[in-house]
Short mmCIF file of C-alpha atoms and ligand atoms in Angstrom, two decimals:
data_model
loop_
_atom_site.label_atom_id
_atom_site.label_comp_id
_atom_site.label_asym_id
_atom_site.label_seq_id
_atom_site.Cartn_x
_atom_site.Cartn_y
_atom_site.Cartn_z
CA UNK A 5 156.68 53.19 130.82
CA UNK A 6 160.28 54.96 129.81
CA UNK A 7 161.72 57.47 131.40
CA UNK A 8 162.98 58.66 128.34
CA UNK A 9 159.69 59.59 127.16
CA UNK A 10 158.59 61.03 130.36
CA UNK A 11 161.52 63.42 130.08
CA UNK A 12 160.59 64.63 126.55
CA UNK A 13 156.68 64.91 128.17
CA UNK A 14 157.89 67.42 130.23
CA UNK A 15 160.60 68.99 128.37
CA UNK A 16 157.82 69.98 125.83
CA UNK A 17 155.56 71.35 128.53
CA UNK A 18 152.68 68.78 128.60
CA UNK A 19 151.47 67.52 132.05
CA UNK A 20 152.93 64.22 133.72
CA UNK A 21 150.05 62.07 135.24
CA UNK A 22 149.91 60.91 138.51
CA UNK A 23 150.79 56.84 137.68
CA UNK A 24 154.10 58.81 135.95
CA UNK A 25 155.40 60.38 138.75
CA UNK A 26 154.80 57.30 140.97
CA UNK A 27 156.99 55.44 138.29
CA UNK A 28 159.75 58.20 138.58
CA UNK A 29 159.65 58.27 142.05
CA UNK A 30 159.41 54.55 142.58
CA UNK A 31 162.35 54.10 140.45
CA UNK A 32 164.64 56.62 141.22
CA UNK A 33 164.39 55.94 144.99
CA UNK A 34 165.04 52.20 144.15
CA UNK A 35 167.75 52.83 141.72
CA UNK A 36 166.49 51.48 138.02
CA UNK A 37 166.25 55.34 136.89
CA UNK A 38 169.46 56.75 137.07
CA UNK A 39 170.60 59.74 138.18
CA UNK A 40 171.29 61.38 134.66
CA UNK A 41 167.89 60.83 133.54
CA UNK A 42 166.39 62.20 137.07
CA UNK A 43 168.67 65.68 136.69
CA UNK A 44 167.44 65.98 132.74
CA UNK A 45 163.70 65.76 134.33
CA UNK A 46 164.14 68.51 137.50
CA UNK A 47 166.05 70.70 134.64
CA UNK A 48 163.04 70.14 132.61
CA UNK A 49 160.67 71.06 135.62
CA UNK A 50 162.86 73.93 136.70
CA UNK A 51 161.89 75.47 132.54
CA UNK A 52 158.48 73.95 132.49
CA UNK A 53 157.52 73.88 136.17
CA UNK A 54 154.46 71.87 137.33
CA UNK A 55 150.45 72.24 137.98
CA UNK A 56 149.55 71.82 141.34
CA UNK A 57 147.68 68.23 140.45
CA UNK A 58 151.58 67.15 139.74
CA UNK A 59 153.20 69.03 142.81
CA UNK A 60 150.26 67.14 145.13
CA UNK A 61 151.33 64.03 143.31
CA UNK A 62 155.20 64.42 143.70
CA UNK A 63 155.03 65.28 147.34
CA UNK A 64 152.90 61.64 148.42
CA UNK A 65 155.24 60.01 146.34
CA UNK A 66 158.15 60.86 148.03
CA UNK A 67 156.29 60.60 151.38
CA UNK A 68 155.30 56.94 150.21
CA UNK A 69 159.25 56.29 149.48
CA UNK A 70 159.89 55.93 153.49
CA UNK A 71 158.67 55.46 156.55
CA UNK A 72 155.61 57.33 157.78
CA UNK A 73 155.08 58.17 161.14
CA UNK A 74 151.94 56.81 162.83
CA UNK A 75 151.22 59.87 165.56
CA UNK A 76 147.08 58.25 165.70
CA UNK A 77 147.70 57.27 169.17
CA UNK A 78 148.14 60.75 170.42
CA UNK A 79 144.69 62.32 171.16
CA UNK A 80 143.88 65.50 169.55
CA UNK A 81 145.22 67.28 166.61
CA UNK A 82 148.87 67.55 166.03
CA UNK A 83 150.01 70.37 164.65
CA UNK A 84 153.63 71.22 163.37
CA UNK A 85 155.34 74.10 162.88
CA UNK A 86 158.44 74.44 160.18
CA UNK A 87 160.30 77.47 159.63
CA UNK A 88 162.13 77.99 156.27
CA UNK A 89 165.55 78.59 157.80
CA UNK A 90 167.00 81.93 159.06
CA UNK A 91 169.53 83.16 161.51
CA UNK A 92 168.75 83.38 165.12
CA UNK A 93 165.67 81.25 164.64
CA UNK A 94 164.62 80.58 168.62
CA UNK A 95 160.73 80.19 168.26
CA UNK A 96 160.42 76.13 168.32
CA UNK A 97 162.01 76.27 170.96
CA UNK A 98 159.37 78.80 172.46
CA UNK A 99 156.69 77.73 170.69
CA UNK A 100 156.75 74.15 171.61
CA UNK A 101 156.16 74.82 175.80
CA UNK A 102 153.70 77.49 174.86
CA UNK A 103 151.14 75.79 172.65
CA UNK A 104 151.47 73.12 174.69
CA UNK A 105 150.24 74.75 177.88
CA UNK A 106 146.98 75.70 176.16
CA UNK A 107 146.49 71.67 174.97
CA UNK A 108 147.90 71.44 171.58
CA UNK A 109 149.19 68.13 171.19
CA UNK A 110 153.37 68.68 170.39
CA UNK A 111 155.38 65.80 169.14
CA UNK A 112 158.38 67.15 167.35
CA UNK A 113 160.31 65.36 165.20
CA UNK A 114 163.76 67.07 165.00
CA UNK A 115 167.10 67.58 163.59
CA UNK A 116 170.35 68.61 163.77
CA UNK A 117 171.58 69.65 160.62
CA UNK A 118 174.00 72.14 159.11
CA UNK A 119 174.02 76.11 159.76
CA UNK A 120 174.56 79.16 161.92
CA UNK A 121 173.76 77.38 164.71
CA UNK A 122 172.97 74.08 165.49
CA UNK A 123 169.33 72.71 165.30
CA UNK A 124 166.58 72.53 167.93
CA UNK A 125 168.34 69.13 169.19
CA UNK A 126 171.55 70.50 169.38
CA UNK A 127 170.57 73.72 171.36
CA UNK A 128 168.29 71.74 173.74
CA UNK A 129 171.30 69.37 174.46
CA UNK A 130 172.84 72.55 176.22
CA UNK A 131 170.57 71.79 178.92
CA UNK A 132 172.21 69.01 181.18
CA UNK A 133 171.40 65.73 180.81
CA UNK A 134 168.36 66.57 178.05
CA UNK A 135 168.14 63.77 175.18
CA UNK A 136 165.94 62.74 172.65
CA UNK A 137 167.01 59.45 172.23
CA UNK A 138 163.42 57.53 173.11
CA UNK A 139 161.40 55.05 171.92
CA UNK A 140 158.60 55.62 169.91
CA UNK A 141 156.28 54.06 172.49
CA UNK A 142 157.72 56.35 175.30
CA UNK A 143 157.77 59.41 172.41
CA UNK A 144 154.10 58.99 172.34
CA UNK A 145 153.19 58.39 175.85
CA UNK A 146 154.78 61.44 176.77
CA UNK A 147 153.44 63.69 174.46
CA UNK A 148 149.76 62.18 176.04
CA UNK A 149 150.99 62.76 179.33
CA UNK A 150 152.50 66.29 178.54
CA UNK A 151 151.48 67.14 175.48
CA UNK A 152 154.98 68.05 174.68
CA UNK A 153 158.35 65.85 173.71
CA UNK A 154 160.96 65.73 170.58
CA UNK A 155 162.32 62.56 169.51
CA UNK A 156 165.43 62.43 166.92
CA UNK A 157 164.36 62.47 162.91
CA UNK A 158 163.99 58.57 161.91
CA UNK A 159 166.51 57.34 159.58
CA UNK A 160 164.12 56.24 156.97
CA UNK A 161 161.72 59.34 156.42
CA UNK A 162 161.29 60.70 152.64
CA UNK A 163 164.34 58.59 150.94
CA UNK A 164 163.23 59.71 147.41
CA UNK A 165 163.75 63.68 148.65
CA UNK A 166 167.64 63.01 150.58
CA UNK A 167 168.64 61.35 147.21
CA UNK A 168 166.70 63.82 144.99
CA UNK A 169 167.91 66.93 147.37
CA UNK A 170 171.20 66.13 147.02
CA UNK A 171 170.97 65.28 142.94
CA UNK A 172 169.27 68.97 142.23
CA UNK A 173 172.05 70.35 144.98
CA UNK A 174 175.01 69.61 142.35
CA UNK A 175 173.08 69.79 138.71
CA UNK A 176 171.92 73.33 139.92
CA UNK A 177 167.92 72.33 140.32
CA UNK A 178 167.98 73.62 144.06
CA UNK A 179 165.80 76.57 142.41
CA UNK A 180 162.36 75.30 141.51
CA UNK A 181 159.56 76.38 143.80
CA UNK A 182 157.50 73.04 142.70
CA UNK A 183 160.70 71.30 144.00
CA UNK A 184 161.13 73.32 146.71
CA UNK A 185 157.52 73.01 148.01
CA UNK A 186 157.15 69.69 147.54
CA UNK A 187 160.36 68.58 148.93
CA UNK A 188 159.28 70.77 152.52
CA UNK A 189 155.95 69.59 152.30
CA UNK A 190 156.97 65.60 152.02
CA UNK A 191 158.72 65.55 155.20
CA UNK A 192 156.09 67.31 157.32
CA UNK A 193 153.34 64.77 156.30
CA UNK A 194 156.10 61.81 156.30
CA UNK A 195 156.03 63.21 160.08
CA UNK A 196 152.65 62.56 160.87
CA UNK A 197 150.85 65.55 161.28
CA UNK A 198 147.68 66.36 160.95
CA UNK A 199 147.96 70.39 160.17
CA UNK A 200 150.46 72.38 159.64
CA UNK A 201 151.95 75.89 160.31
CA UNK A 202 154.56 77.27 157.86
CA UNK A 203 157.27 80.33 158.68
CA UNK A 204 158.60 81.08 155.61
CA UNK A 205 161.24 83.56 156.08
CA UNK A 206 162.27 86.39 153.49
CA UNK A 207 165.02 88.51 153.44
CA UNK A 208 168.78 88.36 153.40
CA UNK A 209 169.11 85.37 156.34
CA UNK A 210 166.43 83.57 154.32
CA UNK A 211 166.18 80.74 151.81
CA UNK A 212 163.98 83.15 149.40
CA UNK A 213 165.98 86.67 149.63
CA UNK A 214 162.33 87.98 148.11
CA UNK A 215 158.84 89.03 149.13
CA UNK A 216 158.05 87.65 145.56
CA UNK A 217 159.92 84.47 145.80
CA UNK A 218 158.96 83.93 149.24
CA UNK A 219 154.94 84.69 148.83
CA UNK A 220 155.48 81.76 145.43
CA UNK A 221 157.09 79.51 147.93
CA UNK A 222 154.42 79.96 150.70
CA UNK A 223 151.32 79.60 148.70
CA UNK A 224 152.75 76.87 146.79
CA UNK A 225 153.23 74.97 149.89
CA UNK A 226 150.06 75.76 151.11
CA UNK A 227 148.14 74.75 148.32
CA UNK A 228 149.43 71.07 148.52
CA UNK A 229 148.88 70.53 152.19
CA UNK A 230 145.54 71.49 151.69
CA UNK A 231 145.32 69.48 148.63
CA UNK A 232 146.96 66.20 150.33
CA UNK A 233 144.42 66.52 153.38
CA UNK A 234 146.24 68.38 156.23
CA UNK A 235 145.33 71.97 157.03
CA UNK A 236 148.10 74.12 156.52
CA UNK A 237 148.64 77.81 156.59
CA UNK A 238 151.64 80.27 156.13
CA UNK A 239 152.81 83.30 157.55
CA UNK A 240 155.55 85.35 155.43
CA UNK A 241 158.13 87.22 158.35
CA UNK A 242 161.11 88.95 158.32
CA UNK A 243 164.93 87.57 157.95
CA UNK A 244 166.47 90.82 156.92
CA UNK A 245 168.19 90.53 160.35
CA UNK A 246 168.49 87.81 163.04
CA UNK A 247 165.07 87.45 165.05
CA UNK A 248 165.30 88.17 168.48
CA UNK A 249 168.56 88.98 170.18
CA UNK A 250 170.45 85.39 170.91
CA UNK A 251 172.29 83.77 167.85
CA UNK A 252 174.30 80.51 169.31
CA UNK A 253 172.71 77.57 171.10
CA UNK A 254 172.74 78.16 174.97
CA UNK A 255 172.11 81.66 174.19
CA UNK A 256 168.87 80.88 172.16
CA UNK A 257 168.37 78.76 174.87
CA UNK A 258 168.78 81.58 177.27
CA UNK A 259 166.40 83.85 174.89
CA UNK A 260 163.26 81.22 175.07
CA UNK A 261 163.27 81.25 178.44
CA UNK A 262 163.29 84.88 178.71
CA UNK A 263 160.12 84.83 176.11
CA UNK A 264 158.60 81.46 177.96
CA UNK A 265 158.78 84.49 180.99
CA UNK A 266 156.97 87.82 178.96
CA UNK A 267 160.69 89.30 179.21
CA UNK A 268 161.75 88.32 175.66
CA UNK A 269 162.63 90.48 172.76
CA UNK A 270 159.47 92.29 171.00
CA UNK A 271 159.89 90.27 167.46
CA UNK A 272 160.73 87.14 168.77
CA UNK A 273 157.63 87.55 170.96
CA UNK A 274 155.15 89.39 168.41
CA UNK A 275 155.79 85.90 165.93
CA UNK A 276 155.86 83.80 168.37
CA UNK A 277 152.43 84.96 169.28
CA UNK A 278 151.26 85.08 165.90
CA UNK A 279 152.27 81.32 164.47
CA UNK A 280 150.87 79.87 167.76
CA UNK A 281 147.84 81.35 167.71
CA UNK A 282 147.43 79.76 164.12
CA UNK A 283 149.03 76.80 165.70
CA UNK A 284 145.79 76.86 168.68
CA UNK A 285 143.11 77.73 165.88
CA UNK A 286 143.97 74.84 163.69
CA UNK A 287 144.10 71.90 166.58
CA UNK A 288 140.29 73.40 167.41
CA UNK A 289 141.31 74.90 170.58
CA UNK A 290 140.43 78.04 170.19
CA UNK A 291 137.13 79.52 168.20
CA UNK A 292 139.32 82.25 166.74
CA UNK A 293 142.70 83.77 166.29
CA UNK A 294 141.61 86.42 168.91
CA UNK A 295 140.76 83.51 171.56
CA UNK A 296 144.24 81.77 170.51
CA UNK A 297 146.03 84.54 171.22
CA UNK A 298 144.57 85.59 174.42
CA UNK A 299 145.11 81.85 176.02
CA UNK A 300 148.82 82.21 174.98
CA UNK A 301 149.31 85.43 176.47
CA UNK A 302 147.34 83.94 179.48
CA UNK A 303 149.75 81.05 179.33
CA UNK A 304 152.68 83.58 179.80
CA UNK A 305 151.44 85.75 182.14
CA UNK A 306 150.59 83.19 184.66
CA UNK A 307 153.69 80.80 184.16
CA UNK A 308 152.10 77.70 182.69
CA UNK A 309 154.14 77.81 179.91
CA UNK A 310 156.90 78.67 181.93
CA UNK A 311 155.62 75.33 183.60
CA UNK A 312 155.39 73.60 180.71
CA UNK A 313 158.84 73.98 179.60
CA UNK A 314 160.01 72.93 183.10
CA UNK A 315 157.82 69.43 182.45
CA UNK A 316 159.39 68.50 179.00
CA UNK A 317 162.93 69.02 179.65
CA UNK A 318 162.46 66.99 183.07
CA UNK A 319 160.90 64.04 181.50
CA UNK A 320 163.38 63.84 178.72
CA UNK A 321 166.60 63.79 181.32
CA UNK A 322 167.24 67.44 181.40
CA UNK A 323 167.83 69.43 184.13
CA UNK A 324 165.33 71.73 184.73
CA UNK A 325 166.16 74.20 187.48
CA UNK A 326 168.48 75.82 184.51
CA UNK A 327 164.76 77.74 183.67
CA UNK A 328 165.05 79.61 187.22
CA UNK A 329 168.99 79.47 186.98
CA UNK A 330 170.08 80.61 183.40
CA UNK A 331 174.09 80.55 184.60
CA UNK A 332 174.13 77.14 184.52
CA UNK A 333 173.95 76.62 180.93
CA UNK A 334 177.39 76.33 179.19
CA UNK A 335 178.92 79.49 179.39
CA UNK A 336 181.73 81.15 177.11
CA UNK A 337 185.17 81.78 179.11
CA UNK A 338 185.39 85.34 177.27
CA UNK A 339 182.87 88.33 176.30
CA UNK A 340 183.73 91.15 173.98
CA UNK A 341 181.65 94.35 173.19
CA UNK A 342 181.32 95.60 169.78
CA UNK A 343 181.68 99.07 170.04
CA UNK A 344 180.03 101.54 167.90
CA UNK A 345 182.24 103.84 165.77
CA UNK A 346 179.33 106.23 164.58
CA UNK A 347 176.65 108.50 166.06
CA UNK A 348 172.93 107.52 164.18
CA UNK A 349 170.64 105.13 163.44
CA UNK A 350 171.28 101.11 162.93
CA UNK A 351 170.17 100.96 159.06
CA UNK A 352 171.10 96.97 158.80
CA UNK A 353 172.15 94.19 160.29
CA UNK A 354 172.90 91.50 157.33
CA UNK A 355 171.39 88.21 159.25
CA UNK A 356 172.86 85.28 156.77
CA UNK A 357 176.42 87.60 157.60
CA UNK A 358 175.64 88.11 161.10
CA UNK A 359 175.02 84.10 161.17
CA UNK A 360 178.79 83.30 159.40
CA UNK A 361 180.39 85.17 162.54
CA UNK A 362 178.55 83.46 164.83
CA UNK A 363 179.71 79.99 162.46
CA UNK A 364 183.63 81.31 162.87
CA UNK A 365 183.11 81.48 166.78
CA UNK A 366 182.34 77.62 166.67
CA UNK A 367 178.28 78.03 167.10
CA UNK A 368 177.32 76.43 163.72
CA UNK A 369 178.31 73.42 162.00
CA UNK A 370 180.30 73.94 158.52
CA UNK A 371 180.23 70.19 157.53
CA UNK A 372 177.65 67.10 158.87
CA UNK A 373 180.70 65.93 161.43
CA UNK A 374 182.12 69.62 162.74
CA UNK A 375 181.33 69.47 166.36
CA UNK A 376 179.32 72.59 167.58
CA UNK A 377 180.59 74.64 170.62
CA UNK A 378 177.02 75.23 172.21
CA UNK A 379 178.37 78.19 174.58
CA UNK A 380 179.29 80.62 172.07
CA UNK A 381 177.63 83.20 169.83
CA UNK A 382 176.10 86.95 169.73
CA UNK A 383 173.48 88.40 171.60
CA UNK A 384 172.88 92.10 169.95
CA UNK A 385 172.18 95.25 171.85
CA UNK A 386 170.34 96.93 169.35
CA UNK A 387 167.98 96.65 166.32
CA UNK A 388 167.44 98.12 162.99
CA UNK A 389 165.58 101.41 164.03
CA UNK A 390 167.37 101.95 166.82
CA UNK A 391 169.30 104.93 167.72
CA UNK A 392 173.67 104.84 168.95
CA UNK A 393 176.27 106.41 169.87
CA UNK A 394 179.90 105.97 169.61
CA UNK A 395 181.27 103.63 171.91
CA UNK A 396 177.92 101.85 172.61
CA UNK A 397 177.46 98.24 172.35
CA UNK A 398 175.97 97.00 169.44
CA UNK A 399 176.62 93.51 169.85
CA UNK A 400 178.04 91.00 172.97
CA UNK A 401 180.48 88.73 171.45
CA UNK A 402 180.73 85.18 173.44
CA UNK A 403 183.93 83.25 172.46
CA UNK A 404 186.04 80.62 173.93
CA UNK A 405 188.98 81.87 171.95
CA UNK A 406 190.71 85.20 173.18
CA UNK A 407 191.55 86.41 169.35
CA UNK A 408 187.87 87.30 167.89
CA UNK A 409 189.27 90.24 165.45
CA UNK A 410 187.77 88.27 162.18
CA UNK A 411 184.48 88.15 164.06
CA UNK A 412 184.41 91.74 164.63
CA UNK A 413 185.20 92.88 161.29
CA UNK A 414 182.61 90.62 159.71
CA UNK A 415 179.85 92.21 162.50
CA UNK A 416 181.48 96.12 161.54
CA UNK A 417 181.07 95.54 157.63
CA UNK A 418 177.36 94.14 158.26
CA UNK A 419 176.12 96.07 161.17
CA UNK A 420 175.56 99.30 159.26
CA UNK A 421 175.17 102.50 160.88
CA UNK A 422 173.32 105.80 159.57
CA UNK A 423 172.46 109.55 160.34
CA UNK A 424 169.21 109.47 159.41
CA UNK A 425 166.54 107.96 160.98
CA UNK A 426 165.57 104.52 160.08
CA UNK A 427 162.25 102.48 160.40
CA UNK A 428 162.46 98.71 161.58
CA UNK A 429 161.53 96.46 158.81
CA UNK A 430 157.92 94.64 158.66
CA UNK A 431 158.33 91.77 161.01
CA UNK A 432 154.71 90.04 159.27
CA UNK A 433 154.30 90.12 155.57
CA UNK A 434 151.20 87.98 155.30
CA UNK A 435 149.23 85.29 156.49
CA UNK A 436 148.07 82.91 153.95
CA UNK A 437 145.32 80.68 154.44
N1 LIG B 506 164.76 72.84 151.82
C1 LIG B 506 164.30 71.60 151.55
O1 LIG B 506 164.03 70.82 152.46
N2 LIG B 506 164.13 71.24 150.27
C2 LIG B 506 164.42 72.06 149.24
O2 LIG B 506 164.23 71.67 148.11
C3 LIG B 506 164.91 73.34 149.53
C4 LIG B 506 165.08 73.71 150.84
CA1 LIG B 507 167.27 84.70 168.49
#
């Protein structure tokens, strides 16, 4: 086999069998195909795209390229979540407690990463002495014993997608939804589980700024999980602004526990709700969505998941009498109100620019070795939809520097105020089975 002619294949629209794209894969991840030839192919796939036969194909060959992770010693289903990416993002760190009081196996592989805001690791780590550096014998042990526990993403997962990811990130081939979706989807079933529940954002925070784009993305990744053997699903929400209130680490932090209590903020809440009662359904411990739902309420109301949460962070080093005693997370030395200057209606709040201030207070990391200052960020006092007046808070600014004047412009030119009345946005699009 050449590459060469598996280039032109594609280039002139035919279909690439599946002993071709094990060849590409094989050989780019080991280095005999070289990187000129791989970035004429994704250009190719990014005119010609692929069928879903090939996008199945391309995703267990890239999963075959590393490590898998054996989770068959954990009883029960395991079901994983993944959100898309957004601003503000706190449900894993709701949903993990939550589906875990009503028996749904959780063993979360996780990351750190670059962004607004750290990732889930990085905003658990506000929590004294919480770590995820365990074994995997003692990874899966306590996710039998608790049904909950995160461990630190393996070195070797999905080599072919880090080298391909970056590749397509410089010859402009980021844009492909077969690439997309099959670059996601690799790393979920490189991690083991057995089904899998998608949030795939849309909206200006969001990786897809479109309903269209997003709804492509979704079903394409839902197609090849089902194809490759796990159950998957998708629900489509909203990233026009930041969910929830919290954007920062200690302050998400803050936020779950509120939610983990029935005191959280409505759309935080609402999908929370929604993508773990998909979560329940699809590790068989519910008969329907209805009966999902109503244990996870239950689970709320009566402080098991509360519980729960209490549990995990305890057996993985943390300090868990933060949950009853919020003030003893890191805390910013200064607070600053942003002030309304109008009298109406909160028309936007841009989330991916909302994000970037909380980034310039030190909440995010810019590059992989900028060190994240987990106290700081924005909690906002209002929503799109709700009503203002001048000299009302729109936003609480947490900073450990005393100059935050950039921050507040950024938040005035993307915190946009009207006279008329204004409806929230759709916080759930669609769920796609
Ligand atoms: N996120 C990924 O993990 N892969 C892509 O290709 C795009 C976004
Ligand atoms: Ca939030």
């Amino acid at each position: 086999m050449r590459m060469v002619d598996l280039i032109e294949k594609k280039r002139d629209g035919q279909e690439l069998s599946t002993a071709e794209i094990n060849f590409i894969i094989s050989g780019y991840t080991d280095g005999s195909i070289p990187d000129y030839q791989m970035s004429a192919l994704t250009m190719a796939i990014v005119f010609r795209g692929m069928t879903e036969r090939e996008r199945a194909d391309l995703t267990m060959a890239m999963v075959r390229s590393g490590e898998q992770i054996d989770l068959s010693q954990i009883e029960g289903i395991k079901v994983d979540k993944h959100s898309t990416g957004g601003v503000g993002d706190t449900t894993t760190l709701v949903l993990g407690p939550l589906v875990a009081a009503v028996g749904v196996p959780i063993a979360k592989m996780s990351g750190r990463g670059l962004g607004h805001t750290g990732g889930t690791i990085d905003k658990l780590e506000s929590i004294k002495g919480f770590h995820v550096e365990i074994d995997n014998a003692e990874f899966i042990e306590l996710v039998n014993k608790n049904k909950i526990a995160v461990i630190g993403q393996s070195g070797n997962l999905t080599p072919a997608d880090k080298k391909l990811y970056a590749l397509r990130d410089v010859t402009a081939t980021v844009e492909s939804i077969p690439l997309i979706a099959s670059s996601i989807m690799s790393k979920k079933i490189a991690a083991g589980a057995d089904a899998i529940v998608l949030d795939v954002k849309t909206g200006a925070g969001a990786f897809m700024k479109t309903l269209k784009d997003s709804r492509e993305l979704a079903h394409a990744m839902v197609r090849i999980g089902n194809a490759v053997g796990r159950k998957t699903m998708a629900v489509i929400s909203d990233m026009s602004q930041p969910l929830g209130y919290a954007v920062g680490n200690a302050l998400e932090v803050k936020e779950a526990i509120d939610t983990l209590k029935g005191e959280g903020p409505a759309d935080l809440t609402e999908l929370c709700l929604t993508l773990g009662s998909h979560m329940v359904y699809l590790a068989k411990k519910a008969a329907s969505l209805a009966e999902a739902r109503q244990a996870l309420e239950k689970a709320i109301n009566d402080g098991s998941a509360l519980e729960k949460l209490k549990v995990f962070l305890s057996s993985q080093g943390g300090d868990a009498t933060v949950v009853d005693h919020p003030e003893k997370l890191p805390q910013a030395k200064y607070t600053f109100e942003l002030e309304a200057k109008a009298n109406g209606y909160v028309a936007d709040i841009v989330a991916d620019e909302v994000g970037t201030a909380a980034m310039l207070l030190g909440a995010g990391r810019a590059t992989k070795d900028s060190v994240i200052d987990l106290a700081v960020g924005l909690v906002l006092r209002k929503k799109i939809g709700d009503q203002v007046k001048i000299g009302e808070s729109l936003c609480t600014i947490y900073s450990n520097a005393e100059n935050v004047n950039e921050v507040k412009q950024k938040l005035y030119e993307n915190i946009k105020i009207t006279p008329e009345k204004v409806n929230p946005p759709t916080l759930i699009y669609e769920e796609i089975t």
